[in-house]
């Protein structure tokens, strides 16, 4: 088990655990920082279970025993201090899961900010700024990110489009030319239809920017990989953080392209802002 998977594994298995093991899980999720300083007898006492129950719990989440579990948890907390505190449970109040969702998102963004490759960002910005045409491909939640990206880059005076239908992606990819850019967005990095569209675009000479997990097929098969690794501790409910991380990476690309285009673009954006302001209802 990777250290960063400890609380995720607990969250995924919480509903299927025995009642006694679940008491251990809920105590750990509520007090992750304290666990690494505890003895097995201390945890058993606090969770009101037996020591063998703690051992069974540790094995259920992929550890050989309590010491290995504590080591993995300590490594996780060292690399991501708030991560162990954001696992959503069925018994959470609105105040509790509100805090967890916000903390999860903030923690994710900070981790992605520190780990994403600046050279890859530079290459992606250079390719997009020089492109005759930029298209964003994605399915499901990634399709929503693609639509948001199209809106941002259309404002930057680029020929931009977004497609979340496989047939439209295929037709668009087959019409690509050298100098065109496809940004393929995927939270899993393994969507087969998206991979086929990427291959079609590359065959036409287009540059393909892959936005997805490191080592995934989407980043491996792209011309320029933008690796975004997100541990979804609340993925049981909905993959919130990875979508928001992708949106922010798109913002970084948009700012980079706008900077490259210089003062002329700023004049265009100011004109747009004034034009859109006139469409708003007046305040009464």
Short mmCIF file of C-alpha atoms in Angstrom, two decimals:
data_model
loop_
_atom_site.label_atom_id
_atom_site.label_comp_id
_atom_site.label_asym_id
_atom_site.label_seq_id
_atom_site.Cartn_x
_atom_site.Cartn_y
_atom_site.Cartn_z
CA UNK A 1 0.00 0.00 0.00
CA UNK A 2 1.23 3.50 -0.80
CA UNK A 3 1.27 5.72 2.29
CA UNK A 4 -1.09 8.25 0.75
CA UNK A 5 -3.72 5.53 0.32
CA UNK A 6 -4.25 4.81 4.04
CA UNK A 7 -7.23 7.04 4.75
CA UNK A 8 -8.63 6.47 1.27
CA UNK A 9 -8.61 2.71 1.88
CA UNK A 10 -10.34 3.20 5.24
CA UNK A 11 -13.04 5.39 3.67
CA UNK A 12 -13.69 2.91 0.88
CA UNK A 13 -14.09 -0.02 3.27
CA UNK A 14 -15.92 1.78 6.08
CA UNK A 15 -19.43 0.68 5.14
CA UNK A 16 -18.41 -3.01 4.81
CA UNK A 17 -16.46 -3.26 8.08
CA UNK A 18 -17.65 -5.11 11.16
CA UNK A 19 -19.16 -2.87 13.80
CA UNK A 20 -16.11 -3.16 16.09
CA UNK A 21 -13.62 -2.49 13.27
CA UNK A 22 -15.68 0.47 12.15
CA UNK A 23 -15.29 2.01 15.62
CA UNK A 24 -11.52 1.82 15.12
CA UNK A 25 -11.79 3.35 11.64
CA UNK A 26 -13.96 6.25 12.75
CA UNK A 27 -11.66 7.05 15.66
CA UNK A 28 -8.62 7.07 13.35
CA UNK A 29 -10.31 9.29 10.75
CA UNK A 30 -11.28 11.75 13.49
CA UNK A 31 -7.85 11.75 15.19
CA UNK A 32 -5.14 10.86 12.63
CA UNK A 33 -2.42 12.96 14.21
CA UNK A 34 -2.81 11.26 17.59
CA UNK A 35 -2.68 7.69 16.28
CA UNK A 36 1.01 7.78 15.31
CA UNK A 37 1.95 8.38 18.97
CA UNK A 38 -0.30 5.63 20.38
CA UNK A 39 0.34 2.07 21.44
CA UNK A 40 -2.10 -0.58 20.28
CA UNK A 41 -3.57 -0.77 23.78
CA UNK A 42 -4.17 3.00 23.73
CA UNK A 43 -6.10 2.86 20.46
CA UNK A 44 -8.11 -0.14 21.64
CA UNK A 45 -9.06 1.73 24.80
CA UNK A 46 -10.04 4.95 23.01
CA UNK A 47 -12.07 3.11 20.35
CA UNK A 48 -13.60 0.84 23.03
CA UNK A 49 -12.58 -2.39 21.29
CA UNK A 50 -10.14 -5.24 21.94
CA UNK A 51 -6.52 -5.27 20.79
CA UNK A 52 -7.17 -8.19 18.37
CA UNK A 53 -9.86 -6.02 16.75
CA UNK A 54 -7.26 -3.31 16.09
CA UNK A 55 -4.98 -5.92 14.48
CA UNK A 56 -7.86 -7.21 12.31
CA UNK A 57 -8.61 -3.65 11.26
CA UNK A 58 -4.99 -3.03 10.25
CA UNK A 59 -4.95 -6.20 8.14
CA UNK A 60 -8.28 -5.26 6.55
CA UNK A 61 -6.71 -2.09 5.16
CA UNK A 62 -3.62 -3.85 3.81
CA UNK A 63 -1.12 -3.62 6.68
CA UNK A 64 0.57 -6.53 8.44
CA UNK A 65 -0.06 -5.01 11.85
CA UNK A 66 -0.40 -1.85 13.92
CA UNK A 67 3.23 -0.75 13.55
CA UNK A 68 3.11 -0.86 9.75
CA UNK A 69 -0.22 0.96 9.82
CA UNK A 70 1.24 3.74 12.00
CA UNK A 71 4.27 4.05 9.71
CA UNK A 72 2.09 4.42 6.60
CA UNK A 73 -0.17 6.93 8.34
CA UNK A 74 2.83 8.94 9.55
CA UNK A 75 4.28 9.07 6.02
CA UNK A 76 0.92 10.19 4.65
CA UNK A 77 0.53 12.96 7.21
CA UNK A 78 4.11 14.13 6.61
CA UNK A 79 3.50 14.53 2.87
CA UNK A 80 -0.03 15.90 3.18
CA UNK A 81 -0.84 17.18 6.68
CA UNK A 82 -4.59 17.69 6.25
CA UNK A 83 -5.24 14.67 4.06
CA UNK A 84 -5.93 12.29 6.93
CA UNK A 85 -8.63 14.57 8.26
CA UNK A 86 -10.89 14.80 5.22
CA UNK A 87 -12.42 11.35 4.80
CA UNK A 88 -16.18 11.83 4.59
CA UNK A 89 -18.27 9.38 6.62
CA UNK A 90 -21.98 8.64 6.56
CA UNK A 91 -22.43 10.17 10.01
CA UNK A 92 -20.82 13.55 9.22
CA UNK A 93 -22.82 16.70 9.91
CA UNK A 94 -23.07 19.47 7.30
CA UNK A 95 -20.45 21.47 9.19
CA UNK A 96 -18.08 18.48 9.22
CA UNK A 97 -18.28 17.54 5.56
CA UNK A 98 -18.25 21.19 4.52
CA UNK A 99 -14.90 21.57 6.26
CA UNK A 100 -13.61 18.29 4.80
CA UNK A 101 -14.54 19.18 1.23
CA UNK A 102 -12.88 22.60 1.48
CA UNK A 103 -9.79 21.17 3.23
CA UNK A 104 -9.52 18.40 0.64
CA UNK A 105 -9.62 20.89 -2.23
CA UNK A 106 -7.11 23.30 -0.70
CA UNK A 107 -4.74 20.43 0.12
CA UNK A 108 -5.04 19.04 -3.40
CA UNK A 109 -4.33 22.38 -5.06
CA UNK A 110 -1.23 22.97 -2.94
CA UNK A 111 0.13 19.51 -3.76
CA UNK A 112 -0.52 19.90 -7.49
CA UNK A 113 1.01 23.39 -7.47
CA UNK A 114 4.23 22.09 -5.94
CA UNK A 115 4.54 18.95 -8.07
CA UNK A 116 3.46 19.89 -11.59
CA UNK A 117 6.40 20.22 -13.99
CA UNK A 118 7.11 23.86 -14.90
CA UNK A 119 8.92 22.79 -18.09
CA UNK A 120 5.85 20.89 -19.24
CA UNK A 121 3.68 23.93 -18.51
CA UNK A 122 6.08 26.10 -20.51
CA UNK A 123 5.95 23.70 -23.47
CA UNK A 124 2.13 23.54 -23.33
CA UNK A 125 1.78 27.33 -23.19
CA UNK A 126 4.20 27.74 -26.11
CA UNK A 127 2.26 25.21 -28.22
CA UNK A 128 -1.14 26.75 -27.46
CA UNK A 129 0.02 30.35 -27.98
CA UNK A 130 1.33 29.44 -31.45
CA UNK A 131 -1.65 27.24 -32.43
CA UNK A 132 -4.04 27.99 -35.24
CA UNK A 133 -6.67 25.87 -33.53
CA UNK A 134 -7.04 24.48 -29.99
CA UNK A 135 -9.55 21.78 -29.07
CA UNK A 136 -10.33 20.32 -25.65
CA UNK A 137 -11.41 16.70 -25.31
CA UNK A 138 -12.92 15.13 -22.19
CA UNK A 139 -15.76 12.90 -20.99
CA UNK A 140 -18.04 13.22 -17.96
CA UNK A 141 -16.67 15.64 -15.36
CA UNK A 142 -13.64 16.17 -17.63
CA UNK A 143 -16.07 17.24 -20.36
CA UNK A 144 -17.17 20.09 -18.08
CA UNK A 145 -13.52 21.09 -17.64
CA UNK A 146 -13.09 21.03 -21.43
CA UNK A 147 -16.12 23.32 -21.88
CA UNK A 148 -14.73 25.76 -19.31
CA UNK A 149 -11.36 25.72 -21.09
CA UNK A 150 -12.97 26.48 -24.44
CA UNK A 151 -14.63 29.55 -22.93
CA UNK A 152 -11.35 30.81 -21.44
CA UNK A 153 -9.28 30.36 -24.59
CA UNK A 154 -11.98 31.69 -26.93
CA UNK A 155 -11.65 34.97 -25.01
CA UNK A 156 -7.93 34.92 -25.83
CA UNK A 157 -8.68 35.21 -29.56
CA UNK A 158 -7.93 31.57 -30.29
CA UNK A 159 -10.03 29.27 -32.47
CA UNK A 160 -11.16 27.05 -29.57
CA UNK A 161 -13.66 24.21 -29.29
CA UNK A 162 -14.59 21.50 -26.79
CA UNK A 163 -15.95 18.01 -27.46
CA UNK A 164 -17.28 15.45 -24.97
CA UNK A 165 -18.81 13.14 -27.57
CA UNK A 166 -16.55 10.43 -29.02
CA UNK A 167 -17.84 10.82 -32.58
CA UNK A 168 -17.28 14.58 -32.53
CA UNK A 169 -13.81 14.06 -31.05
CA UNK A 170 -12.94 11.59 -33.80
CA UNK A 171 -14.14 13.87 -36.59
CA UNK A 172 -12.32 16.82 -35.07
CA UNK A 173 -9.11 14.81 -34.58
CA UNK A 174 -9.13 13.62 -38.20
CA UNK A 175 -9.36 17.25 -39.38
CA UNK A 176 -6.32 18.36 -37.40
CA UNK A 177 -3.19 19.73 -39.06
CA UNK A 178 0.40 20.36 -37.91
CA UNK A 179 0.36 23.37 -35.60
CA UNK A 180 -3.05 22.51 -34.17
CA UNK A 181 -3.32 21.49 -30.51
CA UNK A 182 -5.55 19.03 -28.66
CA UNK A 183 -5.77 19.17 -24.87
CA UNK A 184 -6.96 15.74 -23.68
CA UNK A 185 -8.36 15.87 -20.11
CA UNK A 186 -8.93 12.78 -17.98
CA UNK A 187 -9.23 12.20 -14.24
CA UNK A 188 -8.48 8.48 -14.60
CA UNK A 189 -6.04 8.82 -17.51
CA UNK A 190 -7.38 5.58 -18.97
CA UNK A 191 -10.50 6.39 -21.02
CA UNK A 192 -10.16 4.26 -24.15
CA UNK A 193 -12.25 6.52 -26.41
CA UNK A 194 -10.15 9.52 -25.45
CA UNK A 195 -6.95 7.60 -26.17
CA UNK A 196 -8.19 6.72 -29.65
CA UNK A 197 -9.00 10.38 -30.35
CA UNK A 198 -5.53 11.37 -29.18
CA UNK A 199 -3.91 8.85 -31.54
CA UNK A 200 -5.97 10.19 -34.46
CA UNK A 201 -4.93 13.78 -33.74
CA UNK A 202 -1.24 12.82 -33.45
CA UNK A 203 -1.46 10.94 -36.75
CA UNK A 204 -2.53 14.20 -38.41
CA UNK A 205 0.50 16.02 -37.00
CA UNK A 206 -1.26 17.84 -34.14
CA UNK A 207 0.35 18.44 -30.75
CA UNK A 208 -1.50 16.58 -27.99
CA UNK A 209 -1.31 17.88 -24.42
CA UNK A 210 -2.38 15.19 -21.94
CA UNK A 211 -3.82 16.38 -18.62
CA UNK A 212 -4.07 13.38 -16.28
CA UNK A 213 -2.36 11.23 -13.63
CA UNK A 214 1.37 10.57 -13.97
CA UNK A 215 2.22 7.30 -15.67
CA UNK A 216 -1.30 6.93 -17.06
CA UNK A 217 -1.92 6.14 -20.75
CA UNK A 218 -3.22 9.68 -21.38
CA UNK A 219 0.01 11.31 -20.20
CA UNK A 220 2.27 8.60 -21.63
CA UNK A 221 0.76 8.86 -25.10
CA UNK A 222 0.63 12.65 -25.25
CA UNK A 223 3.15 14.94 -26.91
CA UNK A 224 3.30 17.13 -23.80
CA UNK A 225 2.25 15.45 -20.54
CA UNK A 226 0.80 17.61 -17.76
CA UNK A 227 0.81 15.22 -14.82
CA UNK A 228 -1.76 15.94 -12.10
CA UNK A 229 -1.87 13.42 -9.26
CA UNK A 230 -4.81 13.65 -6.89
CA UNK A 231 -5.69 11.33 -4.02
CA UNK A 232 -9.50 11.37 -3.91
CA UNK A 233 -10.29 10.69 -0.25
CA UNK A 234 -13.96 11.45 -0.90
CA UNK A 235 -14.20 9.76 -4.29
CA UNK A 236 -16.87 7.41 -2.91
CA UNK A 237 -19.25 10.35 -3.21
CA UNK A 238 -17.90 12.31 -6.19
CA UNK A 239 -14.43 13.09 -7.61
CA UNK A 240 -14.36 16.71 -6.49
CA UNK A 241 -10.72 17.65 -6.07
CA UNK A 242 -9.28 16.34 -9.33
CA UNK A 243 -11.82 18.28 -11.38
CA UNK A 244 -10.98 21.50 -9.55
CA UNK A 245 -7.24 20.83 -9.91
CA UNK A 246 -7.69 20.43 -13.66
CA UNK A 247 -9.65 23.69 -13.82
CA UNK A 248 -6.84 25.53 -12.05
CA UNK A 249 -4.19 24.04 -14.36
CA UNK A 250 -6.29 25.29 -17.30
CA UNK A 251 -6.27 28.74 -15.64
CA UNK A 252 -2.47 28.63 -15.42
CA UNK A 253 -2.27 27.79 -19.13
CA UNK A 254 -4.68 30.60 -19.98
CA UNK A 255 -2.69 33.15 -17.97
CA UNK A 256 0.51 31.98 -19.68
CA UNK A 257 -1.00 32.32 -23.15
CA UNK A 258 -2.46 35.75 -22.32
CA UNK A 259 0.95 36.91 -21.12
CA UNK A 260 2.55 35.73 -24.38
CA UNK A 261 0.04 37.65 -26.48
CA UNK A 262 0.86 40.93 -24.74
CA UNK A 263 -0.78 44.40 -24.77
CA UNK A 264 -2.87 43.83 -27.90
CA UNK A 265 -4.77 41.04 -26.15
CA UNK A 266 -5.27 43.20 -23.07
CA UNK A 267 -7.02 45.79 -25.23
CA UNK A 268 -9.27 43.06 -26.64
CA UNK A 269 -10.14 41.73 -23.17
CA UNK A 270 -10.94 45.24 -21.93
CA UNK A 271 -13.28 45.75 -24.89
CA UNK A 272 -14.96 42.41 -24.12
CA UNK A 273 -15.39 43.35 -20.47
CA UNK A 274 -17.04 46.65 -21.39
CA UNK A 275 -19.31 44.94 -23.90
CA UNK A 276 -20.43 42.29 -21.44
CA UNK A 277 -20.99 44.87 -18.72
CA UNK A 278 -23.63 46.51 -20.90
CA UNK A 279 -25.58 43.22 -20.93
CA UNK A 280 -26.06 43.22 -17.17
CA UNK A 281 -29.17 44.37 -15.34
CA UNK A 282 -28.76 47.73 -13.71
CA UNK A 283 -28.79 47.81 -9.91
CA UNK A 284 -31.92 49.31 -8.40
#
